[in-house]
Structures are given as C-alpha cells and as structure tokens.
GROMACS .gro file of C-alpha atoms in nm:
model
  449
    1MET     CA    1   0.000   0.000   0.000
    2SER     CA    2   0.139   0.340  -0.096
    3SER     CA    3   0.165   0.606   0.175
    4SER     CA    4  -0.048   0.922   0.168
    5PRO     CA    5   0.089   1.230  -0.010
    6VAL     CA    6   0.275   1.477   0.210
    7SER     CA    7   0.382   1.836   0.145
    8MET     CA    8   0.747   1.941   0.137
    9ASP     CA    9   0.665   2.175   0.426
   10ASP     CA   10   0.564   1.887   0.655
   11LEU     CA   11   0.852   1.647   0.594
   12PRO     CA   12   1.092   1.532   0.865
   13LEU     CA   13   1.455   1.632   0.826
   14THR     CA   14   1.619   1.407   0.565
   15ARG     CA   15   1.969   1.339   0.435
   16PHE     CA   16   1.891   1.549   0.127
   17HIS     CA   17   1.801   1.852   0.342
   18CYS     CA   18   2.134   1.813   0.522
   19ARG     CA   19   2.316   1.790   0.188
   20ILE     CA   20   2.157   2.110   0.054
   21ALA     CA   21   2.230   2.281   0.383
   22GLY     CA   22   2.595   2.175   0.368
   23LEU     CA   23   2.635   2.302   0.013
   24THR     CA   24   2.476   2.637   0.091
   25TYR     CA   25   2.677   2.674   0.411
   26GLY     CA   26   2.989   2.672   0.196
   27ALA     CA   27   2.935   3.038   0.105
   28HIS     CA   28   2.923   3.140   0.468
   29LEU     CA   29   3.230   2.939   0.562
   30THR     CA   30   3.422   3.104   0.279
   31ASP     CA   31   3.277   3.448   0.355
   32GLY     CA   32   3.377   3.424   0.719
   33TYR     CA   33   3.726   3.316   0.619
   34VAL     CA   34   3.766   3.587   0.352
   35LEU     CA   35   3.652   3.866   0.583
   36GLY     CA   36   3.837   3.734   0.885
   37VAL     CA   37   4.176   3.685   0.726
   38ILE     CA   38   4.212   4.040   0.592
   39GLY     CA   39   4.259   4.185   0.941
   40TYR     CA   40   4.569   3.969   0.994
   41ALA     CA   41   4.700   4.018   0.641
   42MET     CA   42   4.677   4.393   0.698
   43ILE     CA   43   4.946   4.367   0.967
   44GLN     CA   44   5.203   4.295   0.693
   45LEU     CA   45   5.029   4.475   0.408
   46GLN     CA   46   5.028   4.816   0.571
   47PRO     CA   47   5.406   4.858   0.612
   48GLN     CA   48   5.500   4.670   0.293
   49MET     CA   49   5.273   4.871   0.063
   50GLN     CA   50   5.288   5.190   0.272
   51LEU     CA   51   4.910   5.205   0.282
   52THR     CA   52   4.732   5.528   0.366
   53SER     CA   53   4.432   5.523   0.602
   54LEU     CA   54   4.206   5.552   0.297
   55GLN     CA   55   4.371   5.254   0.126
   56GLU     CA   56   4.345   5.047   0.444
   57GLY     CA   57   3.977   5.127   0.460
   58LEU     CA   58   3.919   5.045   0.094
   59ILE     CA   59   4.094   4.708   0.125
   60GLY     CA   60   3.905   4.626   0.443
   61GLY     CA   61   3.570   4.720   0.291
   62SER     CA   62   3.618   4.605  -0.070
   63ALA     CA   63   3.477   4.254  -0.022
   64LEU     CA   64   3.177   4.404   0.156
   65PHE     CA   65   3.118   4.642  -0.135
   66GLY     CA   66   3.136   4.343  -0.372
   67LEU     CA   67   2.880   4.167  -0.151
   68PHE     CA   68   2.654   4.468  -0.191
   69LEU     CA   69   2.671   4.447  -0.572
   70GLY     CA   70   2.652   4.068  -0.595
   71SER     CA   71   2.356   4.034  -0.356
   72LEU     CA   72   2.157   4.290  -0.548
   73ILE     CA   73   2.242   4.191  -0.906
   74LEU     CA   74   2.274   3.812  -0.885
   75GLY     CA   75   1.977   3.784  -0.648
   76TRP     CA   76   1.760   3.965  -0.902
   77ILE     CA   77   1.891   3.752  -1.189
   78SER     CA   78   1.823   3.426  -1.004
   79ASP     CA   79   1.451   3.505  -0.974
   80TYR     CA   80   1.449   3.501  -1.357
   81THR     CA   81   1.696   3.224  -1.440
   82GLY     CA   82   1.659   2.997  -1.138
   83ARG     CA   83   1.867   2.928  -0.830
   84GLN     CA   84   2.097   2.652  -0.958
   85ARG     CA   85   2.289   2.849  -1.224
   86ILE     CA   86   2.391   3.128  -0.987
   87PHE     CA   87   2.464   2.864  -0.724
   88THR     CA   88   2.738   2.728  -0.951
   89PHE     CA   89   2.865   3.048  -1.114
   90SER     CA   90   2.922   3.235  -0.789
   91PHE     CA   91   3.180   2.992  -0.655
   92LEU     CA   92   3.367   2.966  -0.982
   93LEU     CA   93   3.422   3.342  -0.956
   94ILE     CA   94   3.519   3.322  -0.588
   95THR     CA   95   3.773   3.045  -0.650
   96LEU     CA   96   3.951   3.228  -0.934
   97ALA     CA   97   3.962   3.569  -0.766
   98SER     CA   98   4.081   3.421  -0.435
   99PHE     CA   99   4.368   3.242  -0.604
  100LEU     CA  100   4.478   3.554  -0.795
  101GLN     CA  101   4.523   3.747  -0.468
  102PHE     CA  102   4.857   3.569  -0.429
  103PHE     CA  103   5.001   3.763  -0.725
  104VAL     CA  104   4.889   4.120  -0.649
  105THR     CA  105   5.152   4.394  -0.645
  106THR     CA  106   4.942   4.706  -0.580
  107PRO     CA  107   4.659   4.801  -0.341
  108GLU     CA  108   4.433   4.865  -0.641
  109GLN     CA  109   4.474   4.509  -0.770
  110LEU     CA  110   4.386   4.366  -0.429
  111ILE     CA  111   4.083   4.592  -0.396
  112PHE     CA  112   3.955   4.480  -0.738
  113LEU     CA  113   3.996   4.110  -0.664
  114ARG     CA  114   3.828   4.137  -0.326
  115ILE     CA  115   3.535   4.316  -0.488
  116LEU     CA  116   3.503   4.018  -0.726
  117ILE     CA  117   3.517   3.775  -0.433
  118GLY     CA  118   3.248   3.973  -0.254
  119PHE     CA  119   3.038   3.986  -0.572
  120GLY     CA  120   3.034   3.606  -0.591
  121LEU     CA  121   2.965   3.571  -0.220
  122GLY     CA  122   2.682   3.824  -0.236
  123GLY     CA  123   2.509   3.633  -0.513
  124ASP     CA  124   2.555   3.310  -0.325
  125TYR     CA  125   2.406   3.463  -0.009
  126SER     CA  126   2.089   3.554  -0.198
  127VAL     CA  127   2.055   3.223  -0.377
  128GLY     CA  128   2.180   3.001  -0.093
  129HIS     CA  129   1.937   3.139   0.165
  130THR     CA  130   1.658   3.117  -0.091
  131LEU     CA  131   1.734   2.764  -0.210
  132LEU     CA  132   1.762   2.624   0.141
  133ALA     CA  133   1.446   2.801   0.256
  134GLU     CA  134   1.253   2.664  -0.042
  135PHE     CA  135   1.359   2.305   0.028
  136SER     CA  136   1.335   2.313   0.410
  137PRO     CA  137   1.041   2.174   0.612
  138LYS     CA  138   0.877   2.454   0.809
  139ARG     CA  139   0.955   2.299   1.147
  140TYR     CA  140   1.329   2.293   1.079
  141ARG     CA  141   1.362   2.598   0.854
  142GLY     CA  142   1.467   2.835   1.130
  143MET     CA  143   1.732   2.598   1.259
  144LEU     CA  144   1.873   2.526   0.912
  145LEU     CA  145   1.880   2.891   0.807
  146GLY     CA  146   2.007   3.007   1.145
  147ALA     CA  147   2.298   2.765   1.125
  148PHE     CA  148   2.445   2.988   0.853
  149SER     CA  149   2.573   3.203   1.136
  150VAL     CA  150   2.746   2.908   1.303
  151VAL     CA  151   2.924   2.813   0.981
  152TRP     CA  152   3.019   3.175   0.906
  153THR     CA  153   3.166   3.199   1.253
  154ILE     CA  154   3.366   2.880   1.205
  155GLY     CA  155   3.509   3.025   0.884
  156TYR     CA  156   3.592   3.348   1.064
  157VAL     CA  157   3.762   3.166   1.351
  158LEU     CA  158   3.958   2.948   1.108
  159ALA     CA  159   4.082   3.270   0.949
  160SER     CA  160   4.189   3.395   1.291
  161VAL     CA  161   4.372   3.071   1.365
  162ALA     CA  162   4.547   3.080   1.027
  163GLY     CA  163   4.633   3.448   1.065
  164TYR     CA  164   4.760   3.405   1.418
  165ALA     CA  165   4.973   3.107   1.318
  166TRP     CA  166   5.116   3.230   0.987
  167ILE     CA  167   5.141   3.607   0.996
  168ASN     CA  168   5.485   3.621   1.155
  169ILE     CA  169   5.637   3.323   0.971
  170ALA     CA  170   5.751   3.504   0.656
  171PRO     CA  171   5.727   3.853   0.502
  172ASP     CA  172   5.490   3.728   0.230
  173ALA     CA  173   5.266   3.527   0.464
  174TRP     CA  174   4.981   3.766   0.379
  175ARG     CA  175   4.979   3.632   0.022
  176TRP     CA  176   4.932   3.275   0.140
  177LEU     CA  177   4.664   3.383   0.387
  178LEU     CA  178   4.455   3.561   0.126
  179ALA     CA  179   4.499   3.300  -0.149
  180SER     CA  180   4.421   3.010   0.088
  181ALA     CA  181   4.049   3.093   0.052
  182ALA     CA  182   4.066   2.942  -0.298
  183LEU     CA  183   4.096   2.589  -0.155
  184PRO     CA  184   3.760   2.566   0.025
  185ALA     CA  185   3.599   2.759  -0.260
  186LEU     CA  186   3.722   2.501  -0.514
  187ILE     CA  187   3.602   2.209  -0.302
  188ILE     CA  188   3.257   2.365  -0.266
  189THR     CA  189   3.238   2.435  -0.641
  190LEU     CA  190   3.302   2.070  -0.724
  191MET     CA  191   3.055   1.942  -0.464
  192ARG     CA  192   2.776   2.161  -0.602
  193ILE     CA  193   2.774   1.987  -0.940
  194GLY     CA  194   2.434   1.822  -0.982
  195THR     CA  195   2.242   2.040  -0.735
  196PRO     CA  196   1.871   2.039  -0.833
  197GLU     CA  197   1.663   2.345  -0.913
  198SER     CA  198   1.416   2.470  -0.653
  199PRO     CA  199   1.078   2.302  -0.713
  200ARG     CA  200   0.901   2.609  -0.576
  201TRP     CA  201   1.069   2.825  -0.839
  202LEU     CA  202   0.983   2.571  -1.110
  203MET     CA  203   0.618   2.573  -1.000
  204ARG     CA  204   0.606   2.951  -1.028
  205GLN     CA  205   0.738   2.926  -1.385
  206GLY     CA  206   0.460   2.684  -1.478
  207ARG     CA  207   0.709   2.396  -1.505
  208ILE     CA  208   0.489   2.169  -1.295
  209THR     CA  209   0.617   1.837  -1.429
  210GLU     CA  210   0.981   1.931  -1.363
  211ALA     CA  211   0.895   2.046  -1.010
  212HIS     CA  212   0.726   1.715  -0.929
  213GLU     CA  213   1.017   1.523  -1.079
  214VAL     CA  214   1.269   1.705  -0.860
  215VAL     CA  215   1.059   1.639  -0.551
  216ARG     CA  216   1.004   1.271  -0.635
  217ARG     CA  217   1.372   1.214  -0.713
  218PHE     CA  218   1.522   1.384  -0.409
  219LEU     CA  219   1.249   1.374  -0.142
  220GLY     CA  220   1.027   1.076  -0.221
  221ALA     CA  221   0.752   0.951  -0.452
  222ASN     CA  222   0.472   1.051  -0.215
  223VAL     CA  223   0.598   1.408  -0.160
  224LEU     CA  224   0.427   1.710  -0.320
  225PRO     CA  225   0.579   2.056  -0.386
  226GLY     CA  226   0.486   2.340  -0.153
  227ASP     CA  227   0.157   2.528  -0.162
  228GLU     CA  228   0.260   2.782  -0.424
  229ILE     CA  229  -0.025   2.981  -0.579
  230SER     CA  230  -0.061   3.060  -0.946
  231ALA     CA  231  -0.055   3.442  -0.937
  232VAL     CA  232   0.281   3.583  -1.034
  233THR     CA  233   0.449   3.871  -0.851
  234THR     CA  234   0.623   4.131  -1.070
  235ARG     CA  235   0.997   4.061  -1.059
  236HIS     CA  236   1.116   4.419  -1.046
  237ILE     CA  237   1.303   4.597  -0.770
  238SER     CA  238   1.022   4.852  -0.750
  239THR     CA  239   0.798   4.569  -0.623
  240LEU     CA  240   0.998   4.569  -0.300
  241PHE     CA  241   0.879   4.925  -0.237
  242SER     CA  242   0.515   4.873  -0.333
  243ALA     CA  243   0.238   4.919  -0.078
  244ARG     CA  244   0.238   4.543  -0.025
  245TYR     CA  245   0.606   4.495   0.053
  246TRP     CA  246   0.774   4.822   0.152
  247ARG     CA  247   0.755   4.765   0.529
  248ARG     CA  248   0.908   4.420   0.514
  249THR     CA  249   1.175   4.549   0.274
  250ALA     CA  250   1.255   4.837   0.508
  251PHE     CA  251   1.253   4.615   0.817
  252ASN     CA  252   1.479   4.346   0.672
  253SER     CA  253   1.723   4.598   0.530
  254LEU     CA  254   1.744   4.814   0.843
  255PHE     CA  255   1.765   4.541   1.105
  256PHE     CA  256   2.028   4.365   0.892
  257ILE     CA  257   2.232   4.686   0.857
  258CYS     CA  258   2.211   4.770   1.226
  259LEU     CA  259   2.325   4.424   1.328
  260VAL     CA  260   2.614   4.375   1.087
  261VAL     CA  261   2.765   4.726   1.102
  262PRO     CA  262   2.892   4.684   1.462
  263TRP     CA  263   2.994   4.327   1.380
  264PHE     CA  264   3.208   4.410   1.078
  265VAL     CA  265   3.352   4.730   1.221
  266ILE     CA  266   3.473   4.559   1.536
  267TYR     CA  267   3.576   4.221   1.397
  268THR     CA  268   3.739   4.331   1.074
  269TRP     CA  269   3.968   4.551   1.282
  270LEU     CA  270   3.974   4.343   1.601
  271PRO     CA  271   4.356   4.315   1.632
  272THR     CA  272   4.387   4.692   1.588
  273ILE     CA  273   4.102   4.767   1.830
  274ALA     CA  274   4.242   4.527   2.090
  275GLN     CA  275   4.569   4.720   2.081
  276SER     CA  276   4.388   5.055   2.095
  277ILE     CA  277   4.190   4.967   2.409
  278GLY     CA  278   4.498   4.841   2.588
  279LEU     CA  279   4.453   4.464   2.589
  280GLU     CA  280   4.787   4.295   2.636
  281ALA     CA  281   4.884   4.034   2.376
  282ALA     CA  282   4.626   4.180   2.138
  283LEU     CA  283   4.646   3.902   1.882
  284SER     CA  284   4.592   3.638   2.150
  285ALA     CA  285   4.297   3.833   2.294
  286SER     CA  286   4.134   3.874   1.953
  287LEU     CA  287   4.178   3.503   1.882
  288ILE     CA  288   4.010   3.411   2.210
  289LEU     CA  289   3.721   3.648   2.137
  290ASN     CA  290   3.679   3.499   1.791
  291MET     CA  291   3.659   3.150   1.939
  292LEU     CA  292   3.374   3.270   2.161
  293LEU     CA  293   3.178   3.354   1.846
  294ILE     CA  294   3.126   2.982   1.783
  295ALA     CA  295   2.979   2.936   2.131
  296GLY     CA  296   2.753   3.235   2.070
  297ALA     CA  297   2.638   3.105   1.732
  298LEU     CA  298   2.549   2.766   1.883
  299LEU     CA  299   2.361   2.942   2.162
  300GLY     CA  300   2.176   3.134   1.891
  301LEU     CA  301   2.051   2.809   1.738
  302LEU     CA  302   1.905   2.708   2.074
  303LEU     CA  303   1.741   3.049   2.121
  304THR     CA  304   1.603   3.034   1.765
  305TRP     CA  305   1.431   2.708   1.857
  306MET     CA  306   1.305   2.832   2.197
  307LEU     CA  307   1.207   3.196   2.139
  308SER     CA  308   0.988   3.381   1.894
  309ARG     CA  309   1.170   3.569   1.620
  310ARG     CA  310   1.062   3.904   1.767
  311GLN     CA  311   1.167   3.825   2.124
  312PHE     CA  312   1.508   3.708   2.014
  313LEU     CA  313   1.576   4.007   1.788
  314ILE     CA  314   1.452   4.281   2.021
  315GLY     CA  315   1.628   4.138   2.326
  316SER     CA  316   1.955   4.105   2.134
  317PHE     CA  317   1.958   4.466   2.014
  318LEU     CA  318   1.888   4.589   2.367
  319LEU     CA  319   2.166   4.383   2.526
  320LEU     CA  320   2.418   4.477   2.255
  321ALA     CA  321   2.348   4.849   2.296
  322ILE     CA  322   2.390   4.828   2.674
  323THR     CA  323   2.713   4.630   2.644
  324LEU     CA  324   2.882   4.870   2.402
  325SER     CA  325   2.765   5.171   2.605
  326VAL     CA  326   2.931   5.034   2.917
  327LEU     CA  327   3.242   4.942   2.718
  328ALA     CA  328   3.272   5.297   2.584
  329PHE     CA  329   3.310   5.435   2.938
  330THR     CA  330   3.530   5.157   3.079
  331PRO     CA  331   3.887   5.280   3.144
  332SER     CA  332   4.143   5.121   2.911
  333SER     CA  333   4.346   5.021   3.217
  334ASN     CA  334   4.069   4.782   3.327
  335SER     CA  335   4.157   4.504   3.085
  336ILE     CA  336   3.957   4.238   3.272
  337ALA     CA  337   3.632   4.437   3.246
  338ILE     CA  338   3.701   4.511   2.881
  339LEU     CA  339   3.759   4.144   2.806
  340LEU     CA  340   3.438   4.044   2.987
  341LEU     CA  341   3.235   4.306   2.799
  342PHE     CA  342   3.382   4.199   2.467
  343THR     CA  343   3.298   3.839   2.558
  344LEU     CA  344   2.933   3.930   2.623
  345PHE     CA  345   2.920   4.138   2.304
  346SER     CA  346   3.077   3.860   2.097
  347MET     CA  347   2.840   3.589   2.214
  348THR     CA  348   2.530   3.808   2.185
  349ILE     CA  349   2.595   3.941   1.838
  350SER     CA  350   2.697   3.597   1.715
  351ALA     CA  351   2.375   3.447   1.852
  352ALA     CA  352   2.155   3.722   1.706
  353SER     CA  353   2.322   3.691   1.367
  354ASN     CA  354   2.135   3.364   1.317
  355LEU     CA  355   1.829   3.576   1.241
  356VAL     CA  356   1.983   3.745   0.935
  357GLY     CA  357   1.966   3.410   0.759
  358ILE     CA  358   1.606   3.349   0.864
  359LEU     CA  359   1.388   3.659   0.854
  360PRO     CA  360   1.466   3.790   0.501
  361ALA     CA  361   1.411   3.445   0.346
  362GLU     CA  362   1.077   3.415   0.525
  363SER     CA  363   0.953   3.762   0.433
  364PHE     CA  364   0.909   3.745   0.055
  365PRO     CA  365   0.718   3.521  -0.189
  366THR     CA  366   0.898   3.283  -0.424
  367ASP     CA  367   0.888   3.515  -0.726
  368ILE     CA  368   1.094   3.782  -0.551
  369ARG     CA  369   1.252   3.587  -0.263
  370SER     CA  370   1.607   3.605  -0.400
  371LEU     CA  371   1.553   3.969  -0.494
  372GLY     CA  372   1.427   4.052  -0.145
  373VAL     CA  373   1.701   3.857   0.033
  374GLY     CA  374   1.957   4.003  -0.204
  375PHE     CA  375   1.840   4.359  -0.149
  376ALA     CA  376   1.847   4.328   0.230
  377THR     CA  377   2.190   4.164   0.215
  378SER     CA  378   2.323   4.426  -0.026
  379MET     CA  379   2.207   4.711   0.196
  380SER     CA  380   2.369   4.552   0.499
  381ARG     CA  381   2.698   4.501   0.315
  382LEU     CA  382   2.694   4.854   0.179
  383GLY     CA  383   2.649   4.989   0.530
  384ALA     CA  384   2.917   4.758   0.664
  385ALA     CA  385   3.158   4.846   0.382
  386ILE     CA  386   3.119   5.219   0.439
  387SER     CA  387   3.148   5.195   0.817
  388THR     CA  388   3.441   4.954   0.803
  389GLY     CA  389   3.619   5.174   0.554
  390LEU     CA  390   3.566   5.481   0.772
  391LEU     CA  391   3.678   5.318   1.097
  392PRO     CA  392   4.050   5.409   1.073
  393LEU     CA  393   3.952   5.772   1.009
  394ALA     CA  394   3.694   5.767   1.292
  395LEU     CA  395   3.948   5.630   1.540
  396THR     CA  396   4.200   5.894   1.438
  397THR     CA  397   3.952   6.183   1.445
  398TRP     CA  398   3.721   6.103   1.736
  399GLY     CA  399   3.888   5.827   1.937
  400MET     CA  400   3.760   5.492   2.060
  401ARG     CA  401   3.486   5.616   2.296
  402THR     CA  402   3.301   5.827   2.040
  403THR     CA  403   3.337   5.553   1.779
  404LEU     CA  404   3.179   5.297   2.013
  405LEU     CA  405   2.895   5.537   2.098
  406LEU     CA  406   2.823   5.582   1.728
  407LEU     CA  407   2.786   5.204   1.705
  408VAL     CA  408   2.549   5.216   2.004
  409ALA     CA  409   2.334   5.462   1.809
  410VAL     CA  410   2.322   5.217   1.518
  411LEU     CA  411   2.208   4.938   1.753
  412LEU     CA  412   1.934   5.160   1.899
  413VAL     CA  413   1.800   5.226   1.550
  414GLY     CA  414   1.786   4.849   1.499
  415LEU     CA  415   1.600   4.811   1.830
  416LEU     CA  416   1.340   5.070   1.730
  417VAL     CA  417   1.288   4.919   1.383
  418SER     CA  418   1.245   4.572   1.533
  419ILE     CA  419   0.990   4.693   1.789
  420LEU     CA  420   0.789   4.872   1.520
  421TRP     CA  421   0.804   4.630   1.227
  422ALA     CA  422   0.943   4.285   1.308
  423PRO     CA  423   0.692   4.015   1.199
  424GLU     CA  424   0.651   3.678   1.367
  425THR     CA  425   0.712   3.397   1.115
  426LYS     CA  426   0.809   3.104   1.334
  427ASN     CA  427   0.652   2.765   1.242
  428LEU     CA  428   0.475   2.905   0.935
  429SER     CA  429   0.503   2.770   0.581
  430LEU     CA  430   0.690   2.996   0.339
  431VAL     CA  431   0.363   3.106   0.182
  432GLU     CA  432   0.213   3.183   0.524
  433ALA     CA  433   0.532   3.363   0.632
  434ALA     CA  434   0.531   3.578   0.318
  435GLN     CA  435   0.169   3.670   0.390
  436GLN     CA  436   0.245   3.759   0.752
  437LYS     CA  437   0.211   4.130   0.819
  438THR     CA  438   0.481   4.337   0.982
  439GLN     CA  439   0.383   4.487   1.316
  440GLY     CA  440   0.305   4.820   1.149
  441LYS     CA  441  -0.029   4.844   0.969
  442GLU     CA  442   0.020   4.737   0.609
  443ASN     CA  443  -0.185   4.792   0.300
  444GLU     CA  444  -0.490   4.570   0.337
  445HIS     CA  445  -0.397   4.385   0.018
  446SER     CA  446  -0.073   4.263   0.175
  447VAL     CA  447  -0.222   3.924   0.256
  448GLY     CA  448  -0.168   3.824  -0.106
  449VAL     CA  449   0.150   3.659  -0.219
   0.00000   0.00000   0.00000
C-alpha cells in the first residue's frame, strides 16, 4: 500500500536537506574566512605597501562592497533564471579571484579582486538562503537557516587561527593567507555539481512536471511541492517598495544593517582595536574572542528554537546596545572588564546573527525571494563596507569612545525598527510567512502573495 501524499513543508529532516544545507553553508564558511583573514594580512600589508588610512579602509571594505553588488544583481537575476545556475557560477568566480590574490603587487589590484570575491559571495548569499528556505520543512527551517551564522563563525575563527599562526612566519605570509580561501571555494564548487533546481521556483514558472520530478527524485515519490499559488508577482526591484512589501523590505534591510555594522567594524579591525583599548597580547585576545563567536552562534541556534523571532531580535539589540555603552566608558586600564564586555558582546551578536539568515528568506514570496534577500543583504553590506572603511579615520579623528557610541546609536536604530516592524514567522510555511504582516499596519492587500 502506498503512503499518503505529504507536502514538502511537513517532511521530517532528511539526508537530502542536510546535503543542501551543507552546500549552501559553503558560502558562509568562505565568507567568514575571507573577511576574517584580511585583518591579519593587513598587519604585513600596511608597512609593505605603505598604505594610507584611505587605502586600508578600501581594502578592508572592498569585499563588503562586492557583496553589496553581488547580492543585489545576482539575487535579481536568479529570480528570472533559477537558483541553480547562480549557485554554480558564484563559486567559480570566488575560486579564481581568491587564487589571484597571491600575485597582487598594488593596493588597487587587491581591492579589485576582493570586490570580485564579494560579488560572488553576495550572489551566493541571496541564492543560498533562498534555495535552502525553499527546500526546508517549516519545522526545521529556522534551525537550518540560522545555522548559517554558526558556519560563518567557524570560517571566521579558522581565518583567525590561520592568521595568528602564519602572519609572523615570513614577510609574504599575507599572500598565502589571502589565497588560501581558494581551496575551500574550489572544493565547494566541485561538490555543487548536480544540485537540483528549486521546485518552488519551477512551480512559479509553470514547469509543474519538472517540479514534481525534482521532488520525487530527491524527497520521495509521495511528496508534493509546496503550496505555491498561481498568481505571479512582478519581478522588479520597485515591487519591493510597493504598498504590499515596503515595510518588510525596510525592516529586513534596516535590522540587517544595524546588526552587521557593529559586527564588521569591530571584527574586521579586532587586532587593531584590541591594541587601541589596551589589551595585552592583542592578537591572543582577539583570537580568544573569535573563538567565543562559535559558542555564541550555537547558543543562537538554541534560542532560535526556543524563542519567537521578535523576542530574540529585540532582546539582542537591547543587550548589545547596553554592552557597548558600558564598554565605551570603561577605562582602558581595566583590561579584565574590557575582556568580559567583549565576551558578552561577541556571544550576543553571534547568537543574534542567526536571524539574518532566517527573517529575510521568510519575508518574501517565491517570485521575488532572491531579490528581497539580495536587497536586504546588499544594503547591509553597503552599510558595513562604508562603516568599516571609515573606521580608521573615525578612530584617528574622534577616538575609541566616540566611535563605540556611534555604534550604540546604530544598535538603537535596529532596536526601534524591530519593535515597530518585526513580523513573527516562526513555524509558518513559506507562503504563510510571506503573507504575515509586519507589526506596522500594512496595506490591506498585503495578505496576497
């Protein structure tokens, strides 16, 4: 006797879900490594290339600027062409550009290559979050999407370990550090060969037979694609600012920006900041703090499972703002208090970062999901790129206390936006989540997808 049909949304977690998750996590592992290793490479780059503060900022923020472009452009393209093609192309680009970093001779060459790396990563962020969300059962979607943060953190910590171990071995150690990102990128590229197209996307293109074939082949003969409806949403960036979607676009972009700006400012320049605030053995201190990010990311998975999306996000912004405020007024001579505050900040922001992989993917319908995720990601990376690039100038002009208080202001904006607009999407199907209103009163037609 054949079993009764079951929707993709109601499946238990299977080996295939874990495989897709592993393949999509590859972008975050590589992203964490790429962004983490530049802080250590800069220790040798600055004196060797006689970098100005502006050049330091441009190198530090170049990958983030590439992420801005890639998230926006490739995310939009994937809603037209499908998820799988961008899923493959992005890592081919990342592998090649990462390898070529070994041969750079000028700051401009390095900036260009890191923009290309960021471009590929940005596209993969948009498509990876979307593809995993569209395959995931609703019960496990938050956990699977939230785990992006754990993997990103592992990549970042691996970069710290490599930087800490290699940076003083040879004068050209920075070349090996930067080019080493090509190895995981190549492995991920090869493993992604044969990844199926999203059945939800196929359904929205009217390719019903192909969608059912993908589901039968990879999830089971009795499994049906998700509850996609037939009406098509206009795939244009202006749709994100229509009466139906502008609040969720604004919320996802702003909360994302306000969470990642303090993260990237502090952790891209962590060795420099540790020295500035008086921590002894700054490289050792920054390595320890980076290791704590993994513990925080794992804690975030637990909190994602236990708490509502709104509770988790609002509480995190509040705690982060308080922590940085206290840190700003802690004397630099009190290294123990500084280390404890940085520990609390590290674990909290790492835990809350799980939500950046969840909420954008749950906020938009299939037709514009990659576009919506890509736009939110691109805005966050643009903000992070600008703020990271300006950090050396801010430290020189205003000092550490004022710089930290500016970051507190960013966190308070995120707190306000979350209180006003954060939706609750936990345990909903993707269609139900996309229909869910933000806390602010939306256009009454917003229940459509």
